[in-house]
Amino acid sequence: MLAADYNSEAEAEEPGGIVKRPHAASAESVLEPDAERCAGTSVEGAGARLESDSEVELNRMISSIGFGRYQRRVLALCGLGWTADNAWMQCTACILPRIQRHYGVSNAKIGVMSSSMFLGLMCGALVWGPVSDRFGRLVPYRWTLVVSATFGLLASAAPSFGLLCVCLFGLGSGVGGNMPVDGAIFLEFIPREKRHLLTMLSVFFSLGSVLTSAVALALLPPFSCPETGPCDVSKQNNGWRYLLVTMALVTIVMVVLRNGWFRLYETPKFLLQNRGRSDVVVVLKKVASFNGARRAGDDDSDDARGSLMSDGSGSGSEHAWLEWPEAAENEAAEPAGEPALGRRAWAGAALARVRAACDVRAHVRLVRPLFAPGLRRTTTLVWAIWGVVALGFTMFNVFLPKFLETHKAAGQTQVAVYRDALVYAVSGVPGSLLGAWLVDTRLGRVYSMVLATTVSGLALIGFAFAARAQIPALTIAASSVFGLTSTLMFAVIYAYTPEVFRPAVRGTACGMASAIGRVAGIVAPLITGALLELSTTVPMYVSVALLWAAAGCMFVLPIETRDIAA
């Protein structure tokens, strides 16, 4: 759908057929076009009506296919992108004290390192999100981790603090596209009744933190400067380099799995918006064949299993139930896939796509529909939530190892500090699983967010008290509660955001939200570094205030997405 079509549709309904929270909505009421929609008299209104009917039919077919082998592999491979995102952020937090010792950086300036990473994450989200809406989800899916691994290796060899920050910016620009794009890919392949599984991506997000924390526990204490006495940093403080190399190699393995082990097709909803129904049907038939799926009531003879790597389109009678009920004359038949091009033509097409990707005005046009009257309040609140939550969370999370080292009890070593950080990371995994269940209860998405965010603030207050009193058991307990509830909070936010926006602008909306969160991530380390000069507990109380402000924004969200087809 073109931006103009989406804009006219958003103005004609409230908003774009999305149900307001105060009204209880069944799945059937959501899937039926409302009276306002049917009464459209303008050309744009008619186009929006036709497009909406097509989306309803596509959702029906995706539900008929169900959730099978293909969707499980998409979940796993998109989850790798989320794993890489949090793994690299946790890596930055783990090496921060070692970098500070290595280059002799002050508390006030060490935040520049984390800010460089978050600046790259912001730029990555701003670029890869609109690129996915214009050129397809597969472009960022294939290249984000390649960029991340490359700059991760370069960062491990950085000879100075300045060059390290530059490399971390490049690293962030790659990994920053994973969350908005991979979440949209998974959402657009699964049936509506399985959308609660979108929160399962946060399990992978938490596993990224666990992975890095475990590797850091193994590499940093034995290959870092001793806690007391002199240190030759060039020989005794290279654990942070080993950690960067290890994470880069892990990212390369993810690249191989995503680009070589399994062939992912373009999402049906992007194809519907930008190409045509024939391409959509081809992809859906291949997905159904890969799943070995058939519609309820079909004979066993119709259960044709096929490899997704094959070129068959499932033509003929196989999976005929995946055809649109309208006759083919509604639109001209279009060839599936892209025609073969010669080398020169391919190079010219690639250059044209690069130029188009750099067209800032075209990207800006994708943002305008998000501020149509029907979506303006939702867009503003969602983006505010991303920014405020990221600011409050990052002020604590990035400096957690430093907080633990500063307030460690007498006799505690670096091993104990990184062990506590690992416990904190592991505690977040159940939060994602809890979120997958909680969002489909009566609390829904919105009130689940409010509950998790409020409790996260209370846990931070407990952590600040325990750290100042140097009570190790209470410190671990409070950080574990915060890890659980903050992961639950992010799991619901990450699920809610792509659900509340239409497919035509979903990548842009999620990319902008992620970019705003990254901007907050840029500012947070600088603010925290300055506040650390006053007290190590002041940043925690500021984080509490920010998290509770975000809970207020969540509470007034006008749309509950639990029963809305995405």
XYZ file of C-alpha atoms in Angstrom:
566
model
C 0.000 0.000 0.000
C 1.259 3.434 -0.869
C 1.750 5.996 1.879
C -1.032 8.150 0.446
C -3.479 5.223 0.489
C -2.633 4.437 4.087
C -3.009 8.103 5.008
C -6.456 8.406 3.482
C -7.522 5.158 5.131
C -6.210 6.196 8.524
C -8.177 9.433 8.286
C -11.360 7.582 7.332
C -11.366 5.199 10.260
C -10.369 4.976 13.877
C -7.528 4.184 13.299
C -7.222 2.010 10.186
C -9.801 -0.499 11.423
C -8.063 -0.897 14.796
C -10.267 -1.367 17.844
C -10.130 1.053 20.750
C -9.347 -0.336 24.193
C -12.582 0.745 25.895
C -14.629 -1.481 23.546
C -14.462 -5.247 23.888
C -13.666 -6.641 20.459
C -13.950 -10.198 19.279
C -11.751 -11.595 16.557
C -14.757 -11.628 14.211
C -15.531 -7.959 14.740
C -11.947 -7.036 14.080
C -11.751 -8.995 10.845
C -14.944 -7.497 9.404
C -14.586 -4.095 7.709
C -16.550 -1.414 9.512
C -19.364 0.621 7.993
C -17.199 3.683 7.534
C -14.768 1.673 5.513
C -17.485 0.250 3.251
C -18.924 3.710 2.615
C -15.731 5.085 1.077
C -16.560 7.040 -2.076
C -13.208 8.434 -3.125
C -10.707 6.584 -5.245
C -8.377 6.413 -2.266
C -11.188 5.091 -0.072
C -12.024 2.405 -2.588
C -8.404 1.408 -2.845
C -8.130 1.205 0.911
C -11.293 -0.950 1.043
C -9.893 -3.356 -1.574
C -6.555 -3.516 0.182
C -8.247 -4.191 3.507
C -10.254 -7.057 2.024
C -7.045 -8.513 0.622
C -5.410 -8.358 4.040
C -8.401 -10.093 5.607
C -8.180 -12.862 3.010
C -4.415 -13.151 3.501
C -4.887 -13.487 7.263
C -7.417 -16.255 6.588
C -4.960 -18.169 4.417
C -2.098 -17.756 6.900
C -4.395 -19.098 9.618
C -5.319 -22.037 7.357
C -1.644 -22.923 6.995
C -1.183 -22.723 10.755
C 2.016 -22.714 12.772
C 4.388 -25.415 11.552
C 7.999 -26.249 10.762
C 8.535 -23.171 8.636
C 7.262 -20.774 11.300
C 9.353 -22.496 13.967
C 12.486 -22.037 11.870
C 11.600 -18.392 11.213
C 11.214 -17.943 14.977
C 14.632 -19.485 15.601
C 16.457 -17.549 12.875
C 14.823 -14.206 13.644
C 15.561 -14.967 17.280
C 19.254 -15.114 16.406
C 19.050 -11.478 15.364
C 17.559 -10.557 18.730
C 20.204 -12.672 20.459
C 22.952 -10.766 18.654
C 21.405 -7.410 19.572
C 21.431 -8.001 23.324
C 24.655 -10.030 23.241
C 26.579 -7.076 21.820
C 24.955 -4.594 24.218
C 25.828 -6.836 27.153
C 29.345 -7.206 25.747
C 29.765 -3.440 25.848
C 28.621 -3.380 29.477
C 30.930 -6.244 30.489
C 34.083 -4.787 28.952
C 33.432 -1.226 30.135
C 35.435 -1.483 33.414
C 38.282 -3.235 31.576
C 38.340 -0.580 28.846
C 38.379 2.139 31.467
C 41.466 0.562 33.045
C 43.110 -0.160 29.687
C 42.940 3.396 28.327
C 42.788 5.313 31.634
C 39.390 6.879 30.910
C 37.586 8.831 33.653
C 34.074 8.078 34.901
C 32.752 11.189 33.200
C 34.130 10.157 29.781
C 33.761 6.365 29.789
C 30.085 6.750 28.868
C 31.219 7.839 25.385
C 31.988 4.195 24.622
C 28.438 3.015 25.302
C 27.020 6.102 23.604
C 28.990 5.282 20.432
C 27.424 1.839 20.387
C 23.935 3.253 20.892
C 24.497 5.919 18.250
C 25.227 3.134 15.792
C 22.159 1.224 16.988
C 20.045 4.332 16.382
C 21.409 4.853 12.865
C 20.914 1.181 12.094
C 17.275 1.282 13.185
C 16.646 4.487 11.209
C 18.118 3.004 8.025
C 17.175 -0.673 8.087
C 13.521 -0.109 9.096
C 12.560 2.066 6.085
C 14.737 -0.092 3.822
C 12.667 -3.115 4.837
C 9.431 -1.271 3.948
C 10.740 -0.195 0.532
C 12.877 -3.101 -0.630
C 11.661 -6.015 1.432
C 12.384 -7.595 4.787
C 15.098 -9.863 3.380
C 17.613 -7.101 2.618
C 18.283 -6.181 6.265
C 17.733 -9.782 7.349
C 20.706 -10.885 5.233
C 23.125 -8.024 5.872
C 22.732 -6.677 9.411
C 24.729 -9.443 11.097
C 27.408 -9.337 8.381
C 28.053 -5.690 9.257
C 27.998 -6.498 12.977
C 30.548 -9.319 12.748
C 32.897 -7.245 10.597
C 33.034 -4.299 12.977
C 33.163 -6.593 15.996
C 36.428 -8.074 14.700
C 37.794 -4.604 13.951
C 36.892 -3.419 17.464
C 38.905 -6.252 19.012
C 42.046 -4.883 17.359
C 41.422 -1.183 18.118
C 44.692 0.488 19.190
C 43.041 3.475 20.883
C 39.896 4.427 22.749
C 38.764 6.691 19.911
C 39.062 3.985 17.250
C 37.303 1.520 19.542
C 34.354 3.925 19.762
C 34.295 4.261 15.959
C 34.223 0.475 15.552
C 31.461 0.150 18.134
C 29.440 2.704 16.169
C 29.829 0.575 13.036
C 28.918 -2.541 14.981
C 25.775 -0.903 16.312
C 24.734 0.303 12.849
C 24.552 -3.324 11.764
C 22.958 -4.972 14.759
C 20.518 -2.072 15.214
C 18.345 -3.290 12.346
C 17.678 -6.732 13.765
C 14.932 -6.080 16.280
C 12.544 -3.947 14.178
C 12.940 -6.042 11.031
C 13.158 -9.563 12.472
C 10.111 -8.931 14.639
C 8.131 -7.820 11.559
C 9.263 -10.896 9.599
C 8.076 -13.321 12.255
C 4.802 -11.471 12.820
C 3.970 -11.502 9.099
C 4.372 -15.271 8.766
C 2.294 -16.434 11.742
C -1.491 -16.754 12.131
C -3.323 -14.220 14.240
C -4.160 -16.738 16.947
C -0.431 -17.387 17.479
C 0.680 -13.768 17.751
C 1.364 -14.156 21.462
C 4.444 -16.109 20.376
C 5.969 -12.821 19.251
C 6.953 -12.344 22.879
C 9.033 -15.521 22.549
C 11.575 -13.514 20.582
C 12.439 -11.892 23.880
C 13.612 -15.291 25.105
C 16.327 -15.074 22.473
C 16.983 -11.488 23.545
C 17.577 -12.673 27.102
C 19.717 -15.567 25.904
C 22.004 -13.033 24.219
C 22.725 -11.469 27.581
C 23.235 -14.901 29.170
C 25.627 -15.947 26.402
C 27.799 -12.854 26.731
C 27.777 -12.942 30.526
C 28.886 -16.580 30.520
C 31.704 -15.937 28.057
C 32.736 -12.837 30.005
C 32.881 -14.860 33.221
C 35.234 -17.304 31.492
C 37.487 -14.764 29.736
C 37.610 -11.489 31.639
C 38.793 -12.412 35.169
C 41.824 -14.523 34.079
C 42.865 -12.155 31.272
C 42.377 -8.782 32.976
C 44.525 -6.632 35.213
C 44.759 -7.805 38.833
C 42.570 -5.900 41.256
C 45.567 -4.578 43.167
C 49.100 -3.736 42.162
C 50.634 -2.576 38.863
C 49.479 -3.879 35.490
C 50.947 -3.945 31.995
C 47.707 -3.454 30.080
C 49.228 -4.481 26.737
C 49.976 -7.970 28.111
C 47.713 -8.507 31.117
C 44.497 -6.753 30.106
C 43.469 -8.350 26.795
C 40.442 -10.273 28.037
C 38.123 -7.666 26.524
C 39.737 -8.240 23.123
C 39.210 -11.987 23.433
C 35.575 -11.387 24.341
C 35.016 -9.198 21.263
C 36.636 -11.784 18.986
C 34.538 -14.571 20.486
C 31.280 -12.667 20.029
C 32.247 -11.777 16.444
C 32.820 -15.476 15.674
C 29.459 -16.348 17.225
C 27.848 -13.688 15.019
C 29.513 -15.200 11.931
C 27.945 -18.555 12.811
C 24.571 -16.787 12.985
C 25.186 -15.313 9.516
C 25.851 -18.775 8.114
C 22.698 -20.182 9.702
C 20.498 -17.334 8.473
C 21.886 -17.082 4.951
C 23.042 -20.602 4.155
C 21.226 -23.183 6.241
C 17.660 -22.100 5.520
C 16.128 -20.137 2.673
C 13.719 -17.537 3.950
C 11.119 -16.132 1.549
C 9.862 -12.572 1.455
C 6.928 -12.090 3.815
C 3.431 -12.443 2.314
C 2.262 -9.120 3.707
C 5.132 -7.213 2.144
C 4.466 -8.965 -1.180
C 0.773 -8.089 -0.976
C 1.563 -4.423 -0.395
C 4.293 -4.117 -3.037
C 3.909 -6.782 -5.719
C 0.787 -8.822 -6.204
C -1.375 -11.710 -5.157
C 0.308 -14.219 -7.445
C 3.619 -13.813 -5.614
C 1.832 -14.121 -2.279
C 0.142 -17.375 -3.293
C 3.440 -18.861 -4.530
C 5.122 -18.171 -1.178
C 2.166 -19.440 0.850
C 2.049 -22.674 -1.132
C 5.742 -23.256 -0.554
C 5.328 -22.605 3.153
C 2.382 -25.025 3.286
C 4.377 -27.665 1.413
C 7.343 -27.248 3.750
C 5.040 -27.629 6.738
C 3.415 -30.683 5.188
C 0.203 -28.914 6.070
C -3.307 -29.340 4.744
C -6.558 -27.693 5.607
C -8.797 -29.407 8.117
C -10.938 -32.012 6.308
C -8.540 -32.600 3.392
C -7.644 -36.159 2.442
C -4.242 -37.563 3.273
C -3.477 -37.589 -0.456
C -3.371 -33.801 -0.369
C -0.630 -33.833 2.258
C 2.275 -33.094 -0.057
C 5.505 -32.490 1.725
C 8.165 -30.569 -0.136
C 11.458 -28.853 0.411
C 11.423 -25.089 0.665
C 14.711 -25.131 -1.192
C 12.950 -26.505 -4.275
C 11.711 -24.286 -7.077
C 8.241 -25.781 -7.273
C 5.465 -23.341 -6.678
C 2.861 -25.846 -5.676
C 0.879 -25.206 -8.837
C -2.051 -27.295 -9.953
C -4.476 -28.831 -7.493
C -1.947 -28.990 -4.651
C -2.984 -26.533 -1.934
C -5.688 -25.116 -4.197
C -7.451 -23.875 -1.076
C -4.782 -21.158 -0.872
C -6.256 -19.301 -3.866
C -8.106 -16.015 -3.452
C -11.872 -16.445 -3.877
C -11.976 -13.536 -6.350
C -11.393 -14.314 -10.018
C -7.927 -13.784 -11.448
C -9.136 -10.953 -13.645
C -9.071 -8.597 -10.664
C -5.394 -8.214 -11.318
C -3.035 -9.183 -14.087
C -1.088 -12.348 -13.542
C 2.423 -11.549 -12.377
C 5.434 -13.856 -12.559
C 6.615 -15.118 -9.195
C 10.015 -13.937 -8.100
C 12.308 -11.697 -10.129
C 13.341 -12.279 -13.747
C 16.864 -13.395 -14.420
C 19.186 -10.474 -15.175
C 22.508 -10.251 -16.923
C 25.548 -9.056 -15.035
C 25.306 -5.480 -16.286
C 21.582 -5.302 -15.712
C 22.003 -6.799 -12.252
C 24.719 -4.267 -11.376
C 22.535 -1.422 -12.648
C 19.566 -2.651 -10.635
C 21.718 -2.975 -7.524
C 23.054 0.563 -7.966
C 19.528 1.894 -8.426
C 18.454 0.209 -5.198
C 21.375 1.713 -3.309
C 20.480 5.178 -4.600
C 16.851 4.647 -3.662
C 17.887 3.484 -0.191
C 19.706 6.794 0.252
C 16.633 8.807 -0.788
C 15.871 10.576 2.489
C 12.692 12.219 1.184
C 11.202 8.845 0.297
C 11.940 7.600 3.808
C 10.326 10.716 5.316
C 7.172 10.131 3.262
C 6.793 6.775 5.004
C 6.632 8.549 8.379
C 3.726 10.877 7.500
C 0.949 8.236 7.693
C 2.000 7.486 11.269
C 0.743 10.949 12.288
C -2.620 10.770 10.553
C -5.446 11.744 12.950
C -6.344 8.143 13.725
C -2.783 7.123 14.657
C -1.211 10.305 15.988
C -1.801 9.620 19.674
C -0.758 5.973 19.467
C 2.429 6.767 17.549
C 3.417 9.511 19.986
C 2.809 7.357 23.065
C 4.537 4.269 21.662
C 7.632 6.239 20.682
C 7.653 8.024 24.052
C 7.489 4.661 25.827
C 10.430 3.332 23.838
C 12.513 6.417 24.616
C 11.733 6.740 28.327
C 12.023 3.005 29.041
C 15.321 2.781 27.184
C 16.694 5.780 29.079
C 15.739 4.385 32.485
C 16.804 0.801 31.744
C 20.132 1.702 30.122
C 21.166 3.987 32.976
C 21.169 0.896 35.177
C 21.995 -1.949 32.797
C 25.078 -0.550 31.045
C 26.795 0.232 34.321
C 25.686 -2.896 36.219
C 29.187 -4.477 36.345
C 30.575 -1.167 37.569
C 27.812 -0.838 40.174
C 28.593 -4.352 41.383
C 32.339 -3.690 41.532
C 31.850 -0.404 43.381
C 29.548 -1.876 46.021
C 30.998 -5.382 46.330
C 31.419 -6.680 49.848
C 34.834 -7.189 51.392
C 36.560 -10.245 49.954
C 34.523 -10.364 46.724
C 36.535 -10.764 43.499
C 35.992 -10.032 39.813
C 34.742 -13.588 39.432
C 31.963 -12.878 41.948
C 31.039 -9.660 40.130
C 30.662 -11.372 36.744
C 28.915 -14.324 38.392
C 26.311 -11.946 39.808
C 25.947 -10.354 36.358
C 25.344 -13.827 34.907
C 22.668 -14.556 37.523
C 21.004 -11.264 36.581
C 21.051 -12.244 32.894
C 19.656 -15.734 33.513
C 16.819 -14.335 35.637
C 15.478 -12.526 32.579
C 14.732 -15.699 30.585
C 11.553 -16.662 32.518
C 10.277 -13.123 32.014
C 9.826 -13.727 28.291
C 7.978 -16.997 28.917
C 5.767 -15.295 31.475
C 5.077 -12.515 28.987
C 3.948 -15.002 26.314
C 1.270 -16.229 28.731
C 0.360 -12.923 30.363
C -0.457 -10.999 27.163
C -3.370 -13.329 26.366
C -4.917 -13.040 29.831
C -7.435 -10.374 30.827
C -4.544 -7.985 31.416
C -3.786 -7.945 27.694
C -0.734 -6.189 26.257
C -1.267 -2.772 27.806
C -1.833 -3.664 31.447
C 0.863 -6.348 31.314
C 3.293 -3.596 30.336
C 2.091 -1.346 33.133
C 2.432 -4.085 35.763
C 5.907 -5.182 34.674
C 7.245 -1.631 34.447
C 5.921 -0.651 37.871
C 7.429 -3.698 39.564
C 10.740 -3.083 37.771
C 10.945 0.315 39.457
C 10.303 -1.232 42.861
C 13.053 -3.818 42.245
C 15.525 -1.041 41.426
C 14.757 0.675 44.715
C 15.510 -2.594 46.491
C 18.759 -2.992 44.531
C 19.906 0.526 45.419
C 19.249 -0.098 49.116
C 20.972 -3.517 49.114
C 23.993 -2.275 47.167
C 24.521 0.663 49.484
C 24.186 -1.576 52.559
C 26.508 -4.143 50.910
C 24.144 -7.078 51.435
C 25.135 -9.540 48.649
C 22.129 -11.862 48.963
C 19.623 -8.992 48.788
C 21.546 -7.390 45.932
C 21.333 -10.584 43.865
C 17.638 -11.047 44.745
C 16.723 -7.481 43.774
C 18.701 -7.598 40.515
C 17.072 -10.944 39.661
C 13.587 -9.523 40.188
C 14.521 -6.557 38.027
C 15.902 -8.891 35.363
C 12.658 -10.885 35.353
C 10.251 -7.951 35.244
C 12.279 -5.783 32.868
C 12.483 -8.654 30.376
C 8.731 -9.156 30.726
C 8.273 -5.431 30.130
C 10.389 -5.417 26.977
C 8.794 -8.645 25.703
C 5.355 -7.016 25.730
C 6.606 -3.711 24.296
C 8.323 -5.547 21.448
C 5.157 -7.538 20.742
C 2.774 -4.583 20.990
C 4.669 -2.218 18.695
C 4.539 -4.196 15.405
C 0.975 -5.331 16.161
C -0.439 -1.826 16.471
C 0.843 -0.606 13.065
C -0.303 -1.719 9.611
C 2.084 -3.778 7.404
C 2.613 -0.926 4.913
C 4.453 1.170 7.515
C 5.307 -1.458 10.115
C 9.042 -1.514 9.390
C 9.257 2.279 9.489
C 7.198 2.570 12.680
C 9.201 -0.105 14.486
C 12.482 1.242 13.137
C 11.690 4.761 14.353
C 10.629 3.446 17.758
C 13.851 1.464 18.010
C 15.860 4.497 16.885
C 14.272 6.645 19.591
C 15.203 3.988 22.118
C 18.757 4.054 20.806
C 18.890 7.853 21.130
C 17.986 7.381 24.776
C 20.732 4.774 24.929
C 23.209 7.359 23.629
C 22.251 9.892 26.273
C 21.912 7.472 29.203
C 25.614 6.554 29.626
C 26.628 10.213 29.477
C 24.057 11.161 32.130
C 24.998 8.174 34.270
C 28.702 8.957 33.991
C 28.061 12.475 35.273
C 25.778 11.255 38.082
C 28.371 8.694 39.183
C 30.584 11.612 40.168
C 27.911 12.472 42.757
C 26.823 9.012 43.920
C 26.492 5.512 42.526
C 22.895 5.216 43.750
C 21.549 8.463 42.235
C 21.354 6.978 38.689
C 19.222 4.126 40.048
C 16.646 6.464 41.567
C 16.528 8.465 38.324
C 15.907 5.171 36.509
C 12.987 4.434 38.827
C 11.395 7.814 38.074
C 11.774 7.248 34.330
C 10.324 3.739 34.426
C 7.277 4.913 36.354
C 6.797 7.790 33.899
C 6.804 5.201 31.095
C 4.206 3.156 33.008
C 1.980 6.241 32.968
C 2.301 6.503 29.184
C 1.447 2.811 28.842
C -1.658 3.226 30.964
C -3.178 5.808 28.587
C -2.496 3.876 25.353
C -5.783 3.955 23.390
C -5.426 0.607 21.602
C -5.323 -2.925 23.004
C -3.978 -5.258 20.303
C -4.789 -8.619 21.877
C -7.699 -9.383 19.497
C -6.510 -7.501 16.427
C -5.330 -9.250 13.279
C -1.841 -8.080 12.379
